[in-house]
XYZ file of C-alpha atoms in Angstrom:
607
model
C 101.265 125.858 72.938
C 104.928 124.936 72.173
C 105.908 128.595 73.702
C 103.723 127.957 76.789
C 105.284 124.263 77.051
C 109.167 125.190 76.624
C 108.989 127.668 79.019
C 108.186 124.422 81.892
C 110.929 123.129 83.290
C 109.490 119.581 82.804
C 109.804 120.365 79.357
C 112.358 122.718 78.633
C 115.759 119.926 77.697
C 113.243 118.322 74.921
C 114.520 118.615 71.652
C 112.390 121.275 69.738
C 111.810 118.998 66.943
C 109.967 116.527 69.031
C 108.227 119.143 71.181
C 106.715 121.182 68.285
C 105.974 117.632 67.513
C 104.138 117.114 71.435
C 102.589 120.315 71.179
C 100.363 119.278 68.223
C 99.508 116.080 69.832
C 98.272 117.736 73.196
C 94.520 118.146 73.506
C 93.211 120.948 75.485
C 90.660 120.950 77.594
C 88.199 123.099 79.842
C 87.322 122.912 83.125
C 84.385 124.839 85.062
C 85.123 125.617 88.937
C 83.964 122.967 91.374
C 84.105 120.704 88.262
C 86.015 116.898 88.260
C 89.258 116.616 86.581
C 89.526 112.737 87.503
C 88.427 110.676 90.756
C 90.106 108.327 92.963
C 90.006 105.147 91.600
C 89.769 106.196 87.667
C 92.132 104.318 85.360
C 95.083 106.737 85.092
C 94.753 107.173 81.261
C 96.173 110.810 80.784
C 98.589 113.229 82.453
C 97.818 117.151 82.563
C 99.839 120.105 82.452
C 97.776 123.337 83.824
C 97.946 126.223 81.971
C 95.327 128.544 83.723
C 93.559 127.976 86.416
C 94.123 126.005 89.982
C 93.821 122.208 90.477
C 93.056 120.580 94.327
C 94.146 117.188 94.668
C 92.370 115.571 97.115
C 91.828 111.843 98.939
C 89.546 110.641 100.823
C 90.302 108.332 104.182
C 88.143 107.270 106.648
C 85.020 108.900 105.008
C 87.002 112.471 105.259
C 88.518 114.762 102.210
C 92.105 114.638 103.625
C 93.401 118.073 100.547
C 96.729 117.113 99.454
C 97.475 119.841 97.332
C 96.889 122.873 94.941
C 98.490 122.756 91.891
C 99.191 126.155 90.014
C 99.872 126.709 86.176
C 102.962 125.284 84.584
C 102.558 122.447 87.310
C 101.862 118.793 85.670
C 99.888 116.602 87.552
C 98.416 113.115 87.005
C 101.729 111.480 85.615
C 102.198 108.941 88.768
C 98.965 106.737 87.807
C 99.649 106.579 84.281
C 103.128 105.714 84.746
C 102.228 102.622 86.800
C 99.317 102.074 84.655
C 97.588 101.673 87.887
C 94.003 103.553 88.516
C 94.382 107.133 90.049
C 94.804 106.955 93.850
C 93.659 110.794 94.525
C 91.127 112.716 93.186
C 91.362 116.174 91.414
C 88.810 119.224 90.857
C 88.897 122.668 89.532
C 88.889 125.318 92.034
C 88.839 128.065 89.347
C 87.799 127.997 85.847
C 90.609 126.051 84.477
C 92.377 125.165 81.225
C 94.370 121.932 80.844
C 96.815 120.459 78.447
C 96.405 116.362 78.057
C 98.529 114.368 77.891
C 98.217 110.247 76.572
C 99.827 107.582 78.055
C 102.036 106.657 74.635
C 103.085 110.875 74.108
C 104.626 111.037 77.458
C 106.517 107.404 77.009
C 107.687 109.325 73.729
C 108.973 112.597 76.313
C 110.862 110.400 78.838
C 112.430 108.049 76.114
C 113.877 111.441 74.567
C 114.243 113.689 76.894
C 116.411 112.891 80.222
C 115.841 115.808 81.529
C 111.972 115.429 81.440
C 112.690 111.763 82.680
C 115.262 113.722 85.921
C 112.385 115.946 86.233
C 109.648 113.195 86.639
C 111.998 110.998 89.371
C 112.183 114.653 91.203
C 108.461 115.471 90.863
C 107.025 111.696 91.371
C 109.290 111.555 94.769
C 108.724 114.786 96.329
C 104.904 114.119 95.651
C 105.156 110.405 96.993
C 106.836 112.096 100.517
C 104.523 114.909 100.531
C 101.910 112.789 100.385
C 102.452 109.916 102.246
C 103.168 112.569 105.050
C 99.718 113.726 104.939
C 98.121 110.632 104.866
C 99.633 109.230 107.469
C 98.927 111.997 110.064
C 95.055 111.279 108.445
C 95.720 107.573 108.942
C 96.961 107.616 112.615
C 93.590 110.370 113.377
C 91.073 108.152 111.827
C 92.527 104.917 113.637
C 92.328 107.639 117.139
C 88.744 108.232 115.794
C 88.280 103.975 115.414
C 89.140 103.369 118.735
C 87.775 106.894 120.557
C 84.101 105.140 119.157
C 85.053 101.912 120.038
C 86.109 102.825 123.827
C 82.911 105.140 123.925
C 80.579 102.099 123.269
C 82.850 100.383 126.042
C 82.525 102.915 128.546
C 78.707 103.422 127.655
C 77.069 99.794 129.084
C 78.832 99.889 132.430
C 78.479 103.375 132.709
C 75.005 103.252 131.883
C 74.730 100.308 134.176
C 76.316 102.257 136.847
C 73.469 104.981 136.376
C 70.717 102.851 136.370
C 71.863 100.791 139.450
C 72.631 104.243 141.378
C 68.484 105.174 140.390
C 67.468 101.947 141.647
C 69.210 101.730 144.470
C 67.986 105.164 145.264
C 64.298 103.692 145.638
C 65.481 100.868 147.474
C 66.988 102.406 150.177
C 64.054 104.080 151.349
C 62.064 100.762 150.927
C 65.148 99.061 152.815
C 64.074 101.875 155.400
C 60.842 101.216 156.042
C 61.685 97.345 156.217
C 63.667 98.194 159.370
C 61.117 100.143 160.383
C 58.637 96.881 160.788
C 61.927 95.286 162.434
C 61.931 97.499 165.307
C 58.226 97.256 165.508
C 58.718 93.385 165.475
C 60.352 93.373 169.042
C 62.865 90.617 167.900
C 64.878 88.754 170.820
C 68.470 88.604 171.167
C 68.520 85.339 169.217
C 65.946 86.470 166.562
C 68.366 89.633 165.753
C 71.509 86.823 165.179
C 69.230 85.147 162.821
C 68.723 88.486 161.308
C 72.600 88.621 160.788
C 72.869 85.467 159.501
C 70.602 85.850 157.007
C 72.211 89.370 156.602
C 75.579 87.944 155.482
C 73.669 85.118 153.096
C 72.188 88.002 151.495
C 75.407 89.521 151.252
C 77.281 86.557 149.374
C 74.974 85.608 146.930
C 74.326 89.324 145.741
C 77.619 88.873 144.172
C 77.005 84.977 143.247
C 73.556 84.236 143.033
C 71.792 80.673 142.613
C 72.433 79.293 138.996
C 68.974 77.488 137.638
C 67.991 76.713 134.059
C 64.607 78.451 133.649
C 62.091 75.483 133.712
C 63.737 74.468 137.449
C 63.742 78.283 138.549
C 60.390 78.627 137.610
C 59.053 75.422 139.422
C 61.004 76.775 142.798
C 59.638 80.184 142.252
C 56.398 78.730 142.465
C 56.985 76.344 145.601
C 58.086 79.072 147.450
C 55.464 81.587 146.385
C 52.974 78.926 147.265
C 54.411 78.460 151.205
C 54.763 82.151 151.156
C 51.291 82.410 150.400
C 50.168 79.729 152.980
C 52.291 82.174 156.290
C 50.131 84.923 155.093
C 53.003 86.938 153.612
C 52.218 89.936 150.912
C 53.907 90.368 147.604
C 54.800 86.466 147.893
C 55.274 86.784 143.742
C 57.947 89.569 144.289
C 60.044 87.898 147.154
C 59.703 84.333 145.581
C 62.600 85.254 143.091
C 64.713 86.577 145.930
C 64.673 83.732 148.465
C 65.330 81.290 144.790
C 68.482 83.391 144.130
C 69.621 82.961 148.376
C 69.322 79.668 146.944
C 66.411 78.053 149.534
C 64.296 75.779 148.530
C 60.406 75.726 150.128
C 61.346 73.034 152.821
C 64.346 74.824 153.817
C 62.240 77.739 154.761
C 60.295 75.936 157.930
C 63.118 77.556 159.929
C 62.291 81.052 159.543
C 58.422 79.490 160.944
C 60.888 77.890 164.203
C 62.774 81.017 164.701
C 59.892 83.819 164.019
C 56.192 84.025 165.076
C 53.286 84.000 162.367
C 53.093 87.702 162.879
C 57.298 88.308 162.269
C 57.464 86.556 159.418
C 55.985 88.065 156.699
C 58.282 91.120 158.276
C 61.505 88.964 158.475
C 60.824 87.868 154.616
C 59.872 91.328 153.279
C 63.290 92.446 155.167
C 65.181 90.031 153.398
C 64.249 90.222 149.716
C 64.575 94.435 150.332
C 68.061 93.659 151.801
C 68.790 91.304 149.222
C 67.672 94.004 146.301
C 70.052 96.868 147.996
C 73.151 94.526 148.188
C 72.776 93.065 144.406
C 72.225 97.193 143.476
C 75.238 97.805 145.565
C 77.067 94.926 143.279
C 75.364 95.896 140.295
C 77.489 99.312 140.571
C 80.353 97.919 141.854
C 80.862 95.914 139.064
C 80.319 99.084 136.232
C 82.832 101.039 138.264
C 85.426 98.419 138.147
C 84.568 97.671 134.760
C 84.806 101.586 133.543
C 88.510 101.434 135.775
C 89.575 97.999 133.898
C 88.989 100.291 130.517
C 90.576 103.442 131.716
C 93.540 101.494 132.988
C 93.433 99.015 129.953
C 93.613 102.786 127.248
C 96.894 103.979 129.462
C 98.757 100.958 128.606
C 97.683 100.742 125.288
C 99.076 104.296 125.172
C 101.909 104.195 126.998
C 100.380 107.581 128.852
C 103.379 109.615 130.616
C 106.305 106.700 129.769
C 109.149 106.963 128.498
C 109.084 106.343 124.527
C 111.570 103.260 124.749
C 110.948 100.719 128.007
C 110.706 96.865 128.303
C 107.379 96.050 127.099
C 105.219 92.822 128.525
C 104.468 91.066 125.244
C 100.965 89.465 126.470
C 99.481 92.524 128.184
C 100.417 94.740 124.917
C 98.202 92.192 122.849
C 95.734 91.738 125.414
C 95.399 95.989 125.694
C 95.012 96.139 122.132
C 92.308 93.416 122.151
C 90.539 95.411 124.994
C 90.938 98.607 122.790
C 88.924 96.683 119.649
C 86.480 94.698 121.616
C 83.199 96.629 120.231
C 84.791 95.334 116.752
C 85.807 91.597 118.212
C 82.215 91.187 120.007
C 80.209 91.298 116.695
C 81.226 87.684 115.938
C 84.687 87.059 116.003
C 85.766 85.086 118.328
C 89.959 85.345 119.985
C 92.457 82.712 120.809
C 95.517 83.289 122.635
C 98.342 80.611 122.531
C 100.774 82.583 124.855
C 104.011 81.024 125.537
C 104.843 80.768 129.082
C 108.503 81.605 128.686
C 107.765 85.087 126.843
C 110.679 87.676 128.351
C 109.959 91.178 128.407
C 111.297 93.203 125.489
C 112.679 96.499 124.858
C 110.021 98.590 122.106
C 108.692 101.681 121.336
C 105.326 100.565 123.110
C 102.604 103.280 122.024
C 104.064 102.293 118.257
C 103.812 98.712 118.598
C 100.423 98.486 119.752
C 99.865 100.223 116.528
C 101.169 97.317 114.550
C 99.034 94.861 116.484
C 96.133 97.246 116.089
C 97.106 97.946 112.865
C 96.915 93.599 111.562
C 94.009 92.330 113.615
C 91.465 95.108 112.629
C 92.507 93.926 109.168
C 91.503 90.203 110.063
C 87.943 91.555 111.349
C 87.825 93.559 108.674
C 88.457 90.702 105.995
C 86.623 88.017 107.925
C 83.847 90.686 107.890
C 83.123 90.824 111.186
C 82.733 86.958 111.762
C 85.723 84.416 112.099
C 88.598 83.320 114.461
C 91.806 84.875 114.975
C 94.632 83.312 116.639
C 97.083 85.149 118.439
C 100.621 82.950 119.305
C 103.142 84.129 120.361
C 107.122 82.209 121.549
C 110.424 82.177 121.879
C 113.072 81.890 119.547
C 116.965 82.422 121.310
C 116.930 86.058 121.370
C 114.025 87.099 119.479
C 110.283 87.139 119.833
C 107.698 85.600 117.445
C 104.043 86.722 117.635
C 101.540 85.431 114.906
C 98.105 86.559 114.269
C 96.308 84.398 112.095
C 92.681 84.405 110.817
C 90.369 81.973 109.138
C 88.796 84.486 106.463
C 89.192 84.503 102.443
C 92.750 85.090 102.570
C 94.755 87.248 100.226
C 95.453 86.518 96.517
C 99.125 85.085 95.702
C 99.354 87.973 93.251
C 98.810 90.654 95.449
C 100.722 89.526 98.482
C 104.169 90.498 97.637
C 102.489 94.144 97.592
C 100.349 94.590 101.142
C 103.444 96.252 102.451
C 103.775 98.854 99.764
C 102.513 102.595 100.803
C 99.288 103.304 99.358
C 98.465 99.529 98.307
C 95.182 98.876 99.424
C 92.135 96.251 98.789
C 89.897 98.316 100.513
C 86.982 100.281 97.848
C 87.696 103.723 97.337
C 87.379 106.163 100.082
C 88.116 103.228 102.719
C 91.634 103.087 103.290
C 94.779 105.098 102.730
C 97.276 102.284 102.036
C 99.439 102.704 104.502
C 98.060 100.905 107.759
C 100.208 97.629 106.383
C 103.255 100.382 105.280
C 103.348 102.018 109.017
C 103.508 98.262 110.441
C 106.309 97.559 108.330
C 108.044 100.647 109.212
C 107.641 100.433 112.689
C 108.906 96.822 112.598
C 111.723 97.374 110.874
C 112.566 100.175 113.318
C 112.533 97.715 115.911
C 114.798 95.417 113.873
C 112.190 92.927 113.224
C 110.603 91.150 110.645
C 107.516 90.338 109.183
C 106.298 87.797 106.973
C 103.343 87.450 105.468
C 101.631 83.733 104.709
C 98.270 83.083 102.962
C 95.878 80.939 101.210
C 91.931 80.689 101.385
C 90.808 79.899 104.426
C 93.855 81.174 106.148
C 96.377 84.022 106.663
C 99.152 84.720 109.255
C 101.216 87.909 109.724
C 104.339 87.024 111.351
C 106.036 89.557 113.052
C 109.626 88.674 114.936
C 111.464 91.163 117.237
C 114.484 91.046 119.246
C 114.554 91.432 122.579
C 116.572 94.203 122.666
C 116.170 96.004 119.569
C 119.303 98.251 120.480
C 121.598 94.965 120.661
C 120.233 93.227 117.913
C 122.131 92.847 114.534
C 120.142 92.823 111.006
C 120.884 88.597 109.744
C 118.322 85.561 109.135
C 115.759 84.748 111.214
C 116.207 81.949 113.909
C 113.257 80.511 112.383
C 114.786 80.524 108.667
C 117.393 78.983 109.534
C 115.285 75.322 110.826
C 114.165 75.687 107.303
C 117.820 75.068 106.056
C 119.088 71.794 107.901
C 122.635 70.976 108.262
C 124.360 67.892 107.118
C 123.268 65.639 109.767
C 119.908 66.052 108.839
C 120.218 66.148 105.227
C 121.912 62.799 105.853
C 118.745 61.943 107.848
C 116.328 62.694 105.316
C 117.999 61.073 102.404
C 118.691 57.732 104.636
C 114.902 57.692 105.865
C 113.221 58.774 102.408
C 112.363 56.109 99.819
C 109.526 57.420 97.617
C 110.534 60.817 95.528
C 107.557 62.869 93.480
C 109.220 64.553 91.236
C 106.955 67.507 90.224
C 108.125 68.731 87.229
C 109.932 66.456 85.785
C 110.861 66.288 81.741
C 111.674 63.893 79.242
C 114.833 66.005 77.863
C 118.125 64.334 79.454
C 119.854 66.988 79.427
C 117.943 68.982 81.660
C 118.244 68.837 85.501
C 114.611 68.034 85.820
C 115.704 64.475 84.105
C 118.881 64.030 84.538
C 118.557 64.264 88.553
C 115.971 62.046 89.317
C 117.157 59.672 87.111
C 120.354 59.775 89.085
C 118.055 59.024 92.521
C 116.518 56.385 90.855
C 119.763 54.355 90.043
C 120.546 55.276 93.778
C 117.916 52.975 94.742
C 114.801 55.250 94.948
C 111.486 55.053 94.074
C 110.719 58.197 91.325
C 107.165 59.062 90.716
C 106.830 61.180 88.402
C 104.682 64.264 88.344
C 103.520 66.101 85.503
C 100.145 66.025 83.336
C 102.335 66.450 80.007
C 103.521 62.622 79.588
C 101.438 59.212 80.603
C 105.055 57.574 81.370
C 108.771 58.894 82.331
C 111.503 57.086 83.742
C 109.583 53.718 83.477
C 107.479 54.741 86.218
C 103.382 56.013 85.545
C 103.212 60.001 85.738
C 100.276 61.940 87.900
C 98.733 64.978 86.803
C 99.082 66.451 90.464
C 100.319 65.304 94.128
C 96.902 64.230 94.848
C 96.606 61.667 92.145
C 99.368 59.977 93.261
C 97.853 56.822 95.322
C 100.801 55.864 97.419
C 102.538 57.651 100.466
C 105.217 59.865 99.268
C 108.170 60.763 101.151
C 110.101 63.846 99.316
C 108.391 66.394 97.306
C 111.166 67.584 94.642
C 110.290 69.969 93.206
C 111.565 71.127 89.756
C 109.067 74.668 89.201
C 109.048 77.829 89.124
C 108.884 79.724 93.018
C 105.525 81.121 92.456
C 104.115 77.904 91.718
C 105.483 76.412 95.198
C 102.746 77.152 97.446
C 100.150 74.936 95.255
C 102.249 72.258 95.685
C 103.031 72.948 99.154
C 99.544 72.637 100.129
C 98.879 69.695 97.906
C 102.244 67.986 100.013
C 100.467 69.254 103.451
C 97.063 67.379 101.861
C 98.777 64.064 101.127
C 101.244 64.362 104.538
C 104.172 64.174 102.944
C 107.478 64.259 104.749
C 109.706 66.576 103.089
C 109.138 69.131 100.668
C 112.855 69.889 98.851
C 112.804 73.080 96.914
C 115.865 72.101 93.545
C 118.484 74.515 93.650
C 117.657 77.781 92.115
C 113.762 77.584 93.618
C 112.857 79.916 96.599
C 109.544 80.374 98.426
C 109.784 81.343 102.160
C 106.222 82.247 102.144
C 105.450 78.324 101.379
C 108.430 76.659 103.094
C 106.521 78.743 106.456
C 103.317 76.860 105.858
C 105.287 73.554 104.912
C 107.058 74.042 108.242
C 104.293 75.017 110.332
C 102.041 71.747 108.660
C 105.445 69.800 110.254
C 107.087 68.977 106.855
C 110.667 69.519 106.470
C 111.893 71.800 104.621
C 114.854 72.335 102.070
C 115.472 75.399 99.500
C 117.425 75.795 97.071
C 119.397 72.985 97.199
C 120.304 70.007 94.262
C 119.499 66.843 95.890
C 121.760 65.250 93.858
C 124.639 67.097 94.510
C 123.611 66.968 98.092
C 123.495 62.960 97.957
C 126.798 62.703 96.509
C 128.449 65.120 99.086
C 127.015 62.897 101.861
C 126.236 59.161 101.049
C 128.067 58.853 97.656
């Protein structure tokens, strides 16, 4: 084994000592063809050099084997999982009968902590595979999103197609019933001023095909039977099947004594059969109409989306690429989620790769029906910010862990259970964003989450710097000045009883300035002559400024509790920084301040 081992290049700059030393650590193992080496999803516990034998790594997306690779002997595979300590994110299976060398988790810390060149070779290995990969999943990504939508546009097309279709069968029947109507019309003898009544009640017919009489059912029922009843009473046939008709004209029984003035006993049952067969062919003729523009609303709806036969860079209309990509998911949106739009009015156009920005919208708001499961409310705003473009898609399901959200960006981080997602939807949107320039933020919490995405207008102009809306959450002097003349009651969340410390030392200095301190923090009863609270929400009186004195990933629990008990200001100490929260502080209408000392700030301005 240690003859078969030096001669890998992985292996080769280890000193011999600790290799002979490897060698009888390594536990081989056997593997059948067609047999498992490890599945996706499997804690990465081991790492595996072949020796005979081939290896297919494989993944699966979108309910499809997407093969990665075939690893021959010498390779070593399996080394990326156990590295991160993270569960395997591919799977792998002996095509051959196969013989392995495995490897533990604490023997290959050993190799890279004595050997750099095993450590050189695993950065070279682990990023070629990372490219390699990521390559072939997202050509699998982007073809399972085509096959998302291709099913989603086919159940589109299929009800006002099939609508279409039926109406053309119907109408087919009707005509010829139409026919013989006019048949008993010219057998009628009708006068000059009988056949103007006849086009009168020709162009009624015609109108309310497309906008017929709106009843509840109990009313439409009683003037179904009114009518049928006078029907009945002029000796007309079928009086059940035309009593419908004349409703939807919208007559009522005692409007139809002027067909009796204008018509003889004998006409009218001829006139009335006439009209409900009119009636029927102009509603068909509607009835089609209406698929056929619907099926052309789709059609044009998918060559926007795509961007068919236009140039790859153009100035894009904000709305309508939002409102395509909501046409594009509707089979998804219609099983219960319901869409609001909050467009601004004063939205410019702006200058995007189109096809690859619908992809980002696609890309966030089948996430939100996918994590609302199907049932929930996304909101879709969108302004105006000097030269750049916000757009926010927020949704009202679980919302994603604190833990985890510094991570949805990362390529092949994914929630989803094995086999249902790649990890890279949430990578490609970030790509394709920052290609444009842009940013996007991510803010969450149960019950809510909002991916903010912010674009120039013209990508090509724009230069990389803070976001327009970053920098209301860092107000100038005037403000500042504002905020400390206007506050009066401080919680202080955090605070200590050590002097020396910042978290004592500088809100005792605001409270000989002539503020109120309360202190917050369930370790101490008392501090600063002034009862502590365990939490914002204990605190019974209204509070001004938040201070807070914690660490940045507990900000966002106190940011909501501040939202809860509407206070004004929520100031960050200097040294703390949460954007994520200061966004939801903001957007609640608090104020915001980061990293900033409060008391260095008060004696710059008001000392």
């Amino acid at each position: 084994m240690y003859e078969f081992l030096k001669k890998i290049p992985f292996f080769a700059g280890m000193p011999d000592d600790d290799l002979r030393r490897l060698s009888e650590m390594i536990a081989e193992i056997n593997l059948n063809a067609g047999e498992e080496l490890f599945t996706e999803g499997s804690p990465g516990d081991k790492a595996y050099v072949i020796k005979e034998g081939q290896i297919e790594i494989y993944k699966t997306s979108g309910g499809k084997k997407v093969h990665l690779a075939v690893r021959q002997p010498g390779d070593v595979i399996g080394e990326m999982s156990m590295l991160e300590t993270s569960t395997r994110n591919a799977s792998g299976r002996a095509l051959t009968d196969s013989k392995l060398l495995a490897i533990s988790h604490d023997h290959l810390n050993h190799l890279l902590d004595t050997s750099p060149s095993a450590a050189r070779a695993m950065v070279f290995t682990t990023a070629a595979r990372l490219k390699t990969t990521e390559l072939l999943l997202r050509d699998s990504e982007k073809m399972a999103q085509l096959g998302s939508l291709t099913a989603g546009i086919a159940h589109e097309l299929n009800n006002p197609a099939s609508a279409t279709q039926r109406g053309a069968d119907q109408l087919k029947a009707s005509l010829g019933q139409l026919q013989q109507a006019n048949l008993g019309l010219i057998q009628a003898d009708l006068t000059q001023s009988q056949m103007d009544t006849l086009a009168e009640l020709d162009q009624r017919a015609k109108q309310h095909s497309s906008n017929p009489e709106s009843l509840n059912s109990l009313n439409r029922s009683d003037r179904e039977s009114e009518i049928e009843a006078w029907l009945e009473n002029k000796g007309v046939e079928d009086a059940w099947e035309i009593a419908p008709t004349l409703v939807n004209l919208g007559y009522q029984y005692e409007q139809l004594d002027f067909l009796t003035e204008k018509f003889s006993p004998q006409q009218l049952p001829v006139i009335v059969s006439w009209l409900g067969k009119i009636y029927n062919t102009y509603s068909l003729l509607e009835e089609i109409s209406q698929g056929a523009s619907r099926i052309t609303d789709i059609v044009k709806s998918l060559m926007s989306y795509s961007y068919l036969d236009q140039a790859p860079i153009q100035e894009i209309d904000l709305h309508e690429s939002l409102d395509n990509t909501l046409v594009m998911l509707r089979s998804k949106l219609k099983q219960g989620v319901n869409v609001l739009r909050q467009y601004a009015s004063d939205m410019p156009p702006i200058l995007a790769y189109g096809s690859e920005l619908n992809q980002v919208w696609t890309n966030i708001i089948d996430n939100s029906i996918q994590a609302m499961d199907g049932k929930g409310e996304i909101t879709i705003r969108t302004s105006r910010d000097g030269d750049e473009v916000i757009v926010e898609i927020e949704d009202d399901g679980p919302g994603i862990p604190t833990d985890i959200q510094s991570k949805v960006f990362s390529p092949f981080f994914t929630t989803k259970p094995v086999g249902k997602g790649t990890g890279l939807g949430l990578n490609i949107t970030y790509n394709i964003i920052n290609k444009h320039k842009g940013d996007i933020k991510l803010f969450s919490k149960p019950g809510f989450t909002c991916f903010q995405v912010i674009l120039p207008v013209n990508f090509e102009k724009a230069r990389a710097g803070p976001s327009p809306i970053m920098n209301n959450l860092r107000p100038n002097d005037e403000k500042l000045r504002q905020i400390l003349n206007d506050s009066h009651n401080i919680a202080v969340v955090g605070i200590t009883d050590h002097p020396e410390r910042p978290s004592h030392s500088v809100p005792a200095y605001l409270q000989s300035k002539g503020y109120r301190i309360i202190p917050v923090n369930p370790k101490f009863k008392e501090l600063l002559s002034e009862p502590a609270y365990a939490d914002l929400t204990a605190v019974p009186d209204p509070i001004d400024i938040v201070l807070i004195f914690r660490r940045s990933e507990a900000v966002p629990e106190i940011v909501d509790q501040a939202i809860q008990i509407n206070a004004k200001v929520v100031w960050m100490q200097e040294g703390i920084i949460n954007e994520a929260a200061a966004q939801l502080a903001w957007r609640a209408g608090l104020e915001v301040i980061m990293d900033t000392c409060m008391r260095t700030t008060h004696q710059r301005l008001l000392a």
